[in-house]
């Protein structure tokens, strides 16, 4: 909405006197900051009302898995879920207010975010209403996510209109590019679906998932800005993708809304983000990575999510093939719980790992 003020100052008589002041809205950096503040304030102001409403509606709150850590059956019992609605509301409001409404990249990534969020919401709804930790069929959920991701990747490829839109860049190697052709649509969809479910698996302790998501969003906000700037992308020798700089505003909205949510999700959590939030935020990160052509960098910056997902895959595969478990419990954060680490120890140490991985991922922008 604020972006239109620039057009008003140029076309509507009388608004010209404000042109100098309104010109600041042209800058992506200014609007990213505005989106971050707006997202945070929205969640801060409306968070308590949303939590009270969800607690009243859900009654017993999110059902706790009986096959998880036994301490959770006591410490987390009765806590409402679907807190992702708080985050998504803040993200949507901030993005609509501060992003360029004519930018297609914003709408594509926002559509993936809301689409994955709806899938997660329905899953949470079934869990709460049935008071069971199992939602609707996993294969059906993955199928819906895949369709959404394929549609988004197809739109992104069509938007690029050149060979680079179907290519994969290798970090640290400026001249190594793999052109997948139209197979890239499938690869990109795999990245988006994988990111969504990896964040979903990480969301198991108070504050554990939201901070790494914010770190990744901040990192990709920077990458989006640089990728969408012809001068900076040429200097860093990364691919220039016109229009993707506007995704920095969306990333700023996620960062701000995440900060607001962390206020209520910090131990002991007043609310859980649920699949509503984790699937949506993971899908958003995946779609942004595909849009700015930094898919492999996402695996580095979001390395914590990758480790959590791999731990589940390894655990399930090992148990099916050998009858033995590699970890005491999966995902990985539960393994350390079983080893005697306290919840704050696990959460804060995983945050530290996320910061280190983000720095490693950002270093690929220059080391080529």
CSV table of C-alpha atoms in Angstrom, one decimal:
chain,number,residue,atom,x,y,z
A,1,UNK,CA,0.0,0.0,0.0
A,2,UNK,CA,2.7,2.4,0.9
A,3,UNK,CA,4.4,1.8,-2.4
A,4,UNK,CA,1.5,3.4,-4.2
A,5,UNK,CA,2.2,6.7,-2.4
A,6,UNK,CA,5.2,7.1,-4.7
A,7,UNK,CA,2.9,6.9,-7.7
A,8,UNK,CA,0.4,9.4,-6.1
A,9,UNK,CA,3.2,11.9,-5.7
A,10,UNK,CA,4.1,11.6,-9.4
A,11,UNK,CA,0.6,11.7,-10.8
A,12,UNK,CA,-1.9,13.4,-8.5
A,13,UNK,CA,-1.9,17.2,-8.4
A,14,UNK,CA,-1.0,18.4,-4.9
A,15,UNK,CA,1.0,15.4,-3.9
A,16,UNK,CA,4.1,16.7,-5.6
A,17,UNK,CA,5.1,18.7,-2.6
A,18,UNK,CA,5.5,15.4,-0.7
A,19,UNK,CA,7.7,13.9,-3.4
A,20,UNK,CA,10.9,14.4,-1.6
A,21,UNK,CA,9.6,12.8,1.6
A,22,UNK,CA,7.7,9.9,-0.1
A,23,UNK,CA,10.7,9.1,-2.3
A,24,UNK,CA,12.1,7.1,0.6
A,25,UNK,CA,9.5,4.4,-0.1
A,26,UNK,CA,11.4,3.6,-3.3
A,27,UNK,CA,14.2,2.1,-1.3
A,28,UNK,CA,13.8,-1.7,-0.6
A,29,UNK,CA,15.9,-1.4,2.5
A,30,UNK,CA,13.5,1.2,4.0
A,31,UNK,CA,10.5,-0.9,3.2
A,32,UNK,CA,12.1,-4.0,4.5
A,33,UNK,CA,12.7,-2.3,7.8
A,34,UNK,CA,9.1,-1.1,7.8
A,35,UNK,CA,7.8,-4.6,7.1
A,36,UNK,CA,9.9,-6.0,10.0
A,37,UNK,CA,8.5,-3.4,12.5
A,38,UNK,CA,5.0,-3.8,11.2
A,39,UNK,CA,5.1,-7.6,11.4
A,40,UNK,CA,6.5,-7.5,15.0
A,41,UNK,CA,4.0,-4.9,16.2
A,42,UNK,CA,1.0,-6.7,14.7
A,43,UNK,CA,1.9,-10.0,16.5
A,44,UNK,CA,2.7,-8.1,19.7
A,45,UNK,CA,-0.6,-6.3,19.7
A,46,UNK,CA,-2.9,-9.1,18.5
A,47,UNK,CA,-1.0,-12.1,19.9
A,48,UNK,CA,-2.6,-12.2,23.3
A,49,UNK,CA,-6.1,-12.1,21.7
A,50,UNK,CA,-5.2,-14.8,19.3
A,51,UNK,CA,-3.8,-17.0,22.0
A,52,UNK,CA,-6.9,-16.6,24.2
A,53,UNK,CA,-9.1,-17.3,21.3
A,54,UNK,CA,-7.2,-20.5,20.3
A,55,UNK,CA,-7.1,-21.7,23.9
A,56,UNK,CA,-10.8,-21.2,24.3
A,57,UNK,CA,-11.5,-23.0,21.0
A,58,UNK,CA,-9.0,-25.9,21.5
A,59,UNK,CA,-9.7,-26.7,25.1
A,60,UNK,CA,-7.1,-29.4,25.8
A,61,UNK,CA,-4.6,-27.8,23.4
A,62,UNK,CA,-2.2,-29.7,21.1
A,63,UNK,CA,-2.2,-33.4,21.8
A,64,UNK,CA,1.2,-34.6,22.9
A,65,UNK,CA,2.8,-37.6,21.3
A,66,UNK,CA,2.9,-40.6,23.6
A,67,UNK,CA,6.0,-41.9,21.8
A,68,UNK,CA,8.0,-38.7,22.4
A,69,UNK,CA,9.8,-37.6,25.5
A,70,UNK,CA,7.7,-38.5,28.6
A,71,UNK,CA,8.4,-35.1,30.2
A,72,UNK,CA,6.5,-33.4,27.4
A,73,UNK,CA,3.3,-35.2,28.5
A,74,UNK,CA,3.4,-33.0,31.6
A,75,UNK,CA,5.3,-29.8,30.7
A,76,UNK,CA,3.6,-29.1,27.4
A,77,UNK,CA,0.1,-30.4,28.1
A,78,UNK,CA,-2.7,-27.9,27.5
A,79,UNK,CA,-0.7,-25.5,25.4
A,80,UNK,CA,-2.7,-24.3,22.4
A,81,UNK,CA,-1.3,-24.8,18.9
A,82,UNK,CA,-1.9,-23.1,15.4
A,83,UNK,CA,0.3,-20.2,16.5
A,84,UNK,CA,1.4,-20.0,12.9
A,85,UNK,CA,-1.8,-18.0,12.4
A,86,UNK,CA,-0.2,-15.2,14.4
A,87,UNK,CA,3.0,-15.3,12.2
A,88,UNK,CA,1.1,-15.6,8.9
A,89,UNK,CA,-1.2,-12.7,9.8
A,90,UNK,CA,1.7,-10.5,10.6
A,91,UNK,CA,3.5,-11.5,7.5
A,92,UNK,CA,0.6,-10.9,5.2
A,93,UNK,CA,-0.3,-7.5,6.7
A,94,UNK,CA,3.3,-6.3,6.6
A,95,UNK,CA,3.9,-7.5,3.1
A,96,UNK,CA,0.7,-6.0,1.7
A,97,UNK,CA,1.6,-2.7,3.3
A,98,UNK,CA,5.3,-2.4,2.3
A,99,UNK,CA,6.0,-4.6,-0.7
A,100,UNK,CA,5.5,-3.6,-4.4
A,101,UNK,CA,2.1,-5.1,-5.3
A,102,UNK,CA,3.1,-5.3,-8.9
A,103,UNK,CA,6.1,-7.6,-8.2
A,104,UNK,CA,5.2,-11.2,-9.3
A,105,UNK,CA,7.9,-12.8,-7.1
A,106,UNK,CA,6.3,-11.5,-4.0
A,107,UNK,CA,2.9,-13.0,-4.9
A,108,UNK,CA,4.4,-16.4,-5.9
A,109,UNK,CA,6.4,-16.8,-2.7
A,110,UNK,CA,3.5,-15.5,-0.6
A,111,UNK,CA,1.1,-17.9,-2.4
A,112,UNK,CA,3.4,-20.9,-1.4
A,113,UNK,CA,3.6,-19.6,2.1
A,114,UNK,CA,-0.2,-19.4,2.5
A,115,UNK,CA,-0.8,-22.6,0.6
A,116,UNK,CA,1.6,-24.6,2.9
A,117,UNK,CA,0.1,-22.8,5.8
A,118,UNK,CA,-3.4,-23.9,4.9
A,119,UNK,CA,-2.2,-27.5,4.6
A,120,UNK,CA,-0.6,-27.2,8.1
A,121,UNK,CA,-3.7,-25.6,9.5
A,122,UNK,CA,-5.9,-28.4,8.3
A,123,UNK,CA,-3.5,-30.9,9.8
A,124,UNK,CA,-3.5,-29.1,13.1
A,125,UNK,CA,-7.3,-28.8,13.0
A,126,UNK,CA,-7.6,-32.6,12.7
A,127,UNK,CA,-5.1,-33.2,15.5
A,128,UNK,CA,-7.0,-30.9,17.9
A,129,UNK,CA,-10.5,-32.0,17.0
A,130,UNK,CA,-9.6,-35.7,17.2
A,131,UNK,CA,-7.1,-35.2,20.1
A,132,UNK,CA,-4.6,-37.3,18.2
A,133,UNK,CA,-1.1,-36.5,17.2
A,134,UNK,CA,-1.7,-37.9,13.7
A,135,UNK,CA,-3.4,-35.5,11.2
A,136,UNK,CA,-4.6,-36.4,7.7
A,137,UNK,CA,-2.7,-38.9,5.5
A,138,UNK,CA,1.0,-38.1,5.1
A,139,UNK,CA,1.0,-39.1,1.4
A,140,UNK,CA,-2.0,-36.9,0.6
A,141,UNK,CA,-0.3,-34.0,2.4
A,142,UNK,CA,2.9,-34.4,0.5
A,143,UNK,CA,0.9,-34.6,-2.8
A,144,UNK,CA,-0.8,-31.3,-2.1
A,145,UNK,CA,2.5,-29.7,-1.1
A,146,UNK,CA,4.1,-31.0,-4.3
A,147,UNK,CA,1.3,-29.6,-6.5
A,148,UNK,CA,1.7,-26.2,-4.9
A,149,UNK,CA,5.5,-26.3,-5.2
A,150,UNK,CA,5.4,-27.5,-8.9
A,151,UNK,CA,3.0,-24.7,-9.8
A,152,UNK,CA,5.2,-22.1,-8.1
A,153,UNK,CA,8.4,-23.4,-9.7
A,154,UNK,CA,6.7,-23.4,-13.1
A,155,UNK,CA,5.7,-19.8,-12.6
A,156,UNK,CA,9.2,-18.9,-11.6
A,157,UNK,CA,10.8,-20.6,-14.6
A,158,UNK,CA,8.3,-18.8,-16.9
A,159,UNK,CA,9.1,-15.6,-15.2
A,160,UNK,CA,12.8,-16.0,-15.8
A,161,UNK,CA,12.5,-16.5,-19.6
A,162,UNK,CA,16.2,-17.5,-20.1
A,163,UNK,CA,18.5,-20.5,-19.6
A,164,UNK,CA,19.5,-19.3,-16.1
A,165,UNK,CA,16.0,-19.8,-14.8
A,166,UNK,CA,16.4,-23.6,-15.1
A,167,UNK,CA,20.0,-23.7,-14.0
A,168,UNK,CA,21.6,-24.6,-10.6
A,169,UNK,CA,24.6,-22.7,-9.4
A,170,UNK,CA,27.2,-24.3,-7.3
A,171,UNK,CA,28.5,-22.3,-4.3
A,172,UNK,CA,32.1,-21.3,-4.2
A,173,UNK,CA,32.4,-22.0,-8.0
A,174,UNK,CA,31.4,-19.0,-10.1
A,175,UNK,CA,31.7,-20.8,-13.5
A,176,UNK,CA,30.0,-24.1,-12.6
A,177,UNK,CA,26.3,-24.1,-13.6
A,178,UNK,CA,24.2,-27.1,-14.2
A,179,UNK,CA,21.3,-26.6,-16.6
A,180,UNK,CA,18.4,-28.9,-15.7
A,181,UNK,CA,16.1,-27.7,-18.4
A,182,UNK,CA,12.4,-28.2,-17.5
A,183,UNK,CA,13.5,-30.9,-15.0
A,184,UNK,CA,14.4,-27.9,-12.8
A,185,UNK,CA,10.7,-27.5,-12.0
A,186,UNK,CA,10.7,-30.9,-10.3
A,187,UNK,CA,14.0,-30.1,-8.6
A,188,UNK,CA,12.7,-26.8,-7.3
A,189,UNK,CA,9.5,-28.4,-6.0
A,190,UNK,CA,11.7,-30.9,-4.1
A,191,UNK,CA,13.6,-28.0,-2.5
A,192,UNK,CA,10.3,-26.3,-1.4
A,193,UNK,CA,8.6,-29.4,-0.1
A,194,UNK,CA,11.8,-30.6,1.6
A,195,UNK,CA,12.3,-27.2,3.3
A,196,UNK,CA,8.7,-27.1,4.5
A,197,UNK,CA,8.9,-30.5,6.1
A,198,UNK,CA,12.4,-30.1,7.5
A,199,UNK,CA,11.3,-27.0,9.4
A,200,UNK,CA,8.2,-29.0,10.5
A,201,UNK,CA,10.4,-31.7,12.0
A,202,UNK,CA,12.5,-29.1,13.8
A,203,UNK,CA,9.5,-27.6,15.6
A,204,UNK,CA,9.6,-29.7,18.7
A,205,UNK,CA,10.8,-27.5,21.6
A,206,UNK,CA,9.9,-24.1,22.8
A,207,UNK,CA,11.6,-21.5,20.5
A,208,UNK,CA,13.6,-24.1,18.7
A,209,UNK,CA,12.3,-23.6,15.2
A,210,UNK,CA,11.4,-19.9,15.1
A,211,UNK,CA,14.8,-18.5,15.7
A,212,UNK,CA,16.6,-20.5,13.0
A,213,UNK,CA,13.8,-19.6,10.7
A,214,UNK,CA,14.4,-15.9,11.5
A,215,UNK,CA,18.1,-16.3,10.9
A,216,UNK,CA,17.5,-18.0,7.6
A,217,UNK,CA,14.9,-15.3,6.6
A,218,UNK,CA,17.4,-12.5,7.5
A,219,UNK,CA,20.1,-14.2,5.4
A,220,UNK,CA,17.8,-14.7,2.4
A,221,UNK,CA,16.6,-11.2,2.8
A,222,UNK,CA,20.2,-10.0,2.2
A,223,UNK,CA,20.6,-12.5,-0.6
A,224,UNK,CA,17.4,-11.4,-2.3
A,225,UNK,CA,18.5,-7.8,-2.1
A,226,UNK,CA,21.9,-8.5,-3.6
A,227,UNK,CA,20.5,-10.9,-6.3
A,228,UNK,CA,18.0,-8.3,-7.4
A,229,UNK,CA,20.5,-5.5,-7.6
A,230,UNK,CA,22.5,-5.5,-10.9
A,231,UNK,CA,25.5,-3.6,-9.5
A,232,UNK,CA,25.9,-5.8,-6.4
A,233,UNK,CA,25.3,-9.1,-8.2
A,234,UNK,CA,27.9,-8.2,-10.8
A,235,UNK,CA,30.4,-7.3,-8.1
A,236,UNK,CA,29.8,-10.5,-6.2
A,237,UNK,CA,29.6,-12.5,-9.4
A,238,UNK,CA,26.3,-14.0,-8.6
A,239,UNK,CA,23.4,-14.3,-11.0
A,240,UNK,CA,21.3,-11.2,-11.3
A,241,UNK,CA,17.6,-12.0,-11.1
A,242,UNK,CA,15.6,-8.8,-11.8
A,243,UNK,CA,12.8,-8.2,-9.4
A,244,UNK,CA,13.8,-10.6,-6.6
A,245,UNK,CA,15.1,-7.7,-4.5
A,246,UNK,CA,11.5,-7.2,-3.5
A,247,UNK,CA,11.6,-10.5,-1.6
A,248,UNK,CA,13.7,-8.8,1.0
A,249,UNK,CA,10.6,-7.1,2.1
A,250,UNK,CA,8.8,-10.4,2.6
A,251,UNK,CA,11.8,-11.8,4.5
A,252,UNK,CA,11.7,-8.7,6.7
A,253,UNK,CA,8.1,-9.3,7.4
A,254,UNK,CA,8.9,-12.9,8.4
A,255,UNK,CA,11.7,-11.7,10.6
A,256,UNK,CA,9.5,-9.2,12.4
A,257,UNK,CA,6.5,-11.5,12.8
A,258,UNK,CA,8.9,-14.2,14.1
A,259,UNK,CA,10.3,-11.8,16.7
A,260,UNK,CA,6.7,-11.1,17.9
A,261,UNK,CA,5.9,-14.8,18.0
A,262,UNK,CA,9.1,-15.6,20.0
A,263,UNK,CA,7.8,-13.3,22.7
A,264,UNK,CA,5.0,-15.8,23.3
A,265,UNK,CA,6.8,-19.0,22.2
A,266,UNK,CA,9.8,-18.5,24.5
A,267,UNK,CA,10.1,-21.2,27.3
A,268,UNK,CA,7.7,-21.9,28.7
A,269,UNK,CA,5.7,-21.4,25.6
A,270,UNK,CA,2.2,-19.9,25.7
A,271,UNK,CA,1.5,-21.2,22.3
A,272,UNK,CA,3.0,-23.6,19.7
A,273,UNK,CA,3.3,-22.6,16.0
A,274,UNK,CA,2.1,-26.0,14.9
A,275,UNK,CA,2.2,-27.3,11.4
A,276,UNK,CA,0.4,-24.1,10.4
A,277,UNK,CA,3.5,-22.1,11.0
A,278,UNK,CA,6.3,-24.6,10.4
A,279,UNK,CA,5.1,-25.8,7.0
A,280,UNK,CA,4.4,-22.2,5.9
A,281,UNK,CA,7.7,-20.8,7.0
A,282,UNK,CA,9.7,-23.7,5.5
A,283,UNK,CA,7.8,-23.4,2.2
A,284,UNK,CA,8.5,-19.7,2.2
A,285,UNK,CA,12.3,-20.2,2.7
A,286,UNK,CA,12.3,-22.9,0.0
A,287,UNK,CA,10.4,-20.8,-2.5
A,288,UNK,CA,12.7,-17.8,-1.9
A,289,UNK,CA,15.8,-19.9,-2.4
A,290,UNK,CA,14.5,-21.1,-5.7
A,291,UNK,CA,13.4,-17.6,-6.8
A,292,UNK,CA,16.9,-16.1,-6.1
A,293,UNK,CA,18.7,-19.2,-7.5
A,294,UNK,CA,20.5,-20.1,-4.3
A,295,UNK,CA,19.0,-23.6,-3.6
A,296,UNK,CA,22.2,-25.2,-2.4
A,297,UNK,CA,22.9,-22.2,-0.1
A,298,UNK,CA,19.6,-22.9,1.6
A,299,UNK,CA,20.9,-26.3,2.6
A,300,UNK,CA,23.9,-24.6,4.2
A,301,UNK,CA,22.0,-21.7,5.9
A,302,UNK,CA,19.2,-24.1,6.9
A,303,UNK,CA,21.6,-26.8,7.8
A,304,UNK,CA,20.0,-27.3,11.2
A,305,UNK,CA,16.7,-28.2,9.4
A,306,UNK,CA,18.6,-30.6,7.2
A,307,UNK,CA,20.2,-32.3,10.1
A,308,UNK,CA,16.8,-32.7,11.8
A,309,UNK,CA,15.3,-34.2,8.7
A,310,UNK,CA,18.2,-36.5,8.0
A,311,UNK,CA,18.1,-37.8,11.6
A,312,UNK,CA,14.5,-39.0,11.0
A,313,UNK,CA,15.4,-40.6,7.7
A,314,UNK,CA,18.4,-42.4,9.1
A,315,UNK,CA,16.4,-43.5,12.2
A,316,UNK,CA,13.5,-44.9,10.2
A,317,UNK,CA,15.7,-46.5,7.5
A,318,UNK,CA,18.0,-48.2,10.1
A,319,UNK,CA,15.1,-49.5,12.1
A,320,UNK,CA,13.4,-51.0,9.1
A,321,UNK,CA,16.5,-52.6,7.7
A,322,UNK,CA,18.3,-53.7,10.9
A,323,UNK,CA,15.8,-53.3,13.7
A,324,UNK,CA,18.2,-51.0,15.5
A,325,UNK,CA,18.0,-47.3,16.2
A,326,UNK,CA,21.0,-44.9,15.4
A,327,UNK,CA,19.6,-42.2,17.8
A,328,UNK,CA,18.0,-42.6,21.1
A,329,UNK,CA,15.0,-40.8,19.6
A,330,UNK,CA,14.4,-38.8,16.5
A,331,UNK,CA,14.3,-36.0,15.4
A,332,UNK,CA,17.7,-35.0,16.6
A,333,UNK,CA,16.7,-32.6,19.4
A,334,UNK,CA,14.9,-35.4,21.1
A,335,UNK,CA,18.1,-37.5,21.0
A,336,UNK,CA,19.8,-34.9,23.1
A,337,UNK,CA,16.9,-34.7,25.4
A,338,UNK,CA,17.3,-38.4,26.1
A,339,UNK,CA,21.0,-37.8,26.7
A,340,UNK,CA,20.1,-35.5,29.6
A,341,UNK,CA,20.4,-32.1,28.0
A,342,UNK,CA,17.9,-29.6,29.3
A,343,UNK,CA,15.5,-27.9,26.9
A,344,UNK,CA,17.2,-24.5,27.2
A,345,UNK,CA,20.6,-26.1,26.5
A,346,UNK,CA,19.3,-27.8,23.3
A,347,UNK,CA,17.5,-24.7,22.1
A,348,UNK,CA,20.3,-22.2,22.6
A,349,UNK,CA,23.0,-24.5,21.3
A,350,UNK,CA,20.9,-25.2,18.2
A,351,UNK,CA,20.5,-21.4,17.8
A,352,UNK,CA,24.3,-21.0,17.9
A,353,UNK,CA,24.7,-23.6,15.2
A,354,UNK,CA,22.1,-21.8,13.1
A,355,UNK,CA,24.1,-18.6,13.3
A,356,UNK,CA,27.3,-20.3,12.4
A,357,UNK,CA,25.7,-22.1,9.4
A,358,UNK,CA,24.1,-18.8,8.2
A,359,UNK,CA,27.5,-17.1,8.3
A,360,UNK,CA,28.9,-20.0,6.3
A,361,UNK,CA,26.1,-19.7,3.8
A,362,UNK,CA,26.5,-16.0,3.4
A,363,UNK,CA,30.3,-16.4,2.8
A,364,UNK,CA,29.5,-18.2,-0.5
A,365,UNK,CA,28.4,-14.9,-1.9
A,366,UNK,CA,32.0,-13.6,-1.9
A,367,UNK,CA,34.1,-16.7,-2.0
A,368,UNK,CA,33.8,-17.7,-5.6
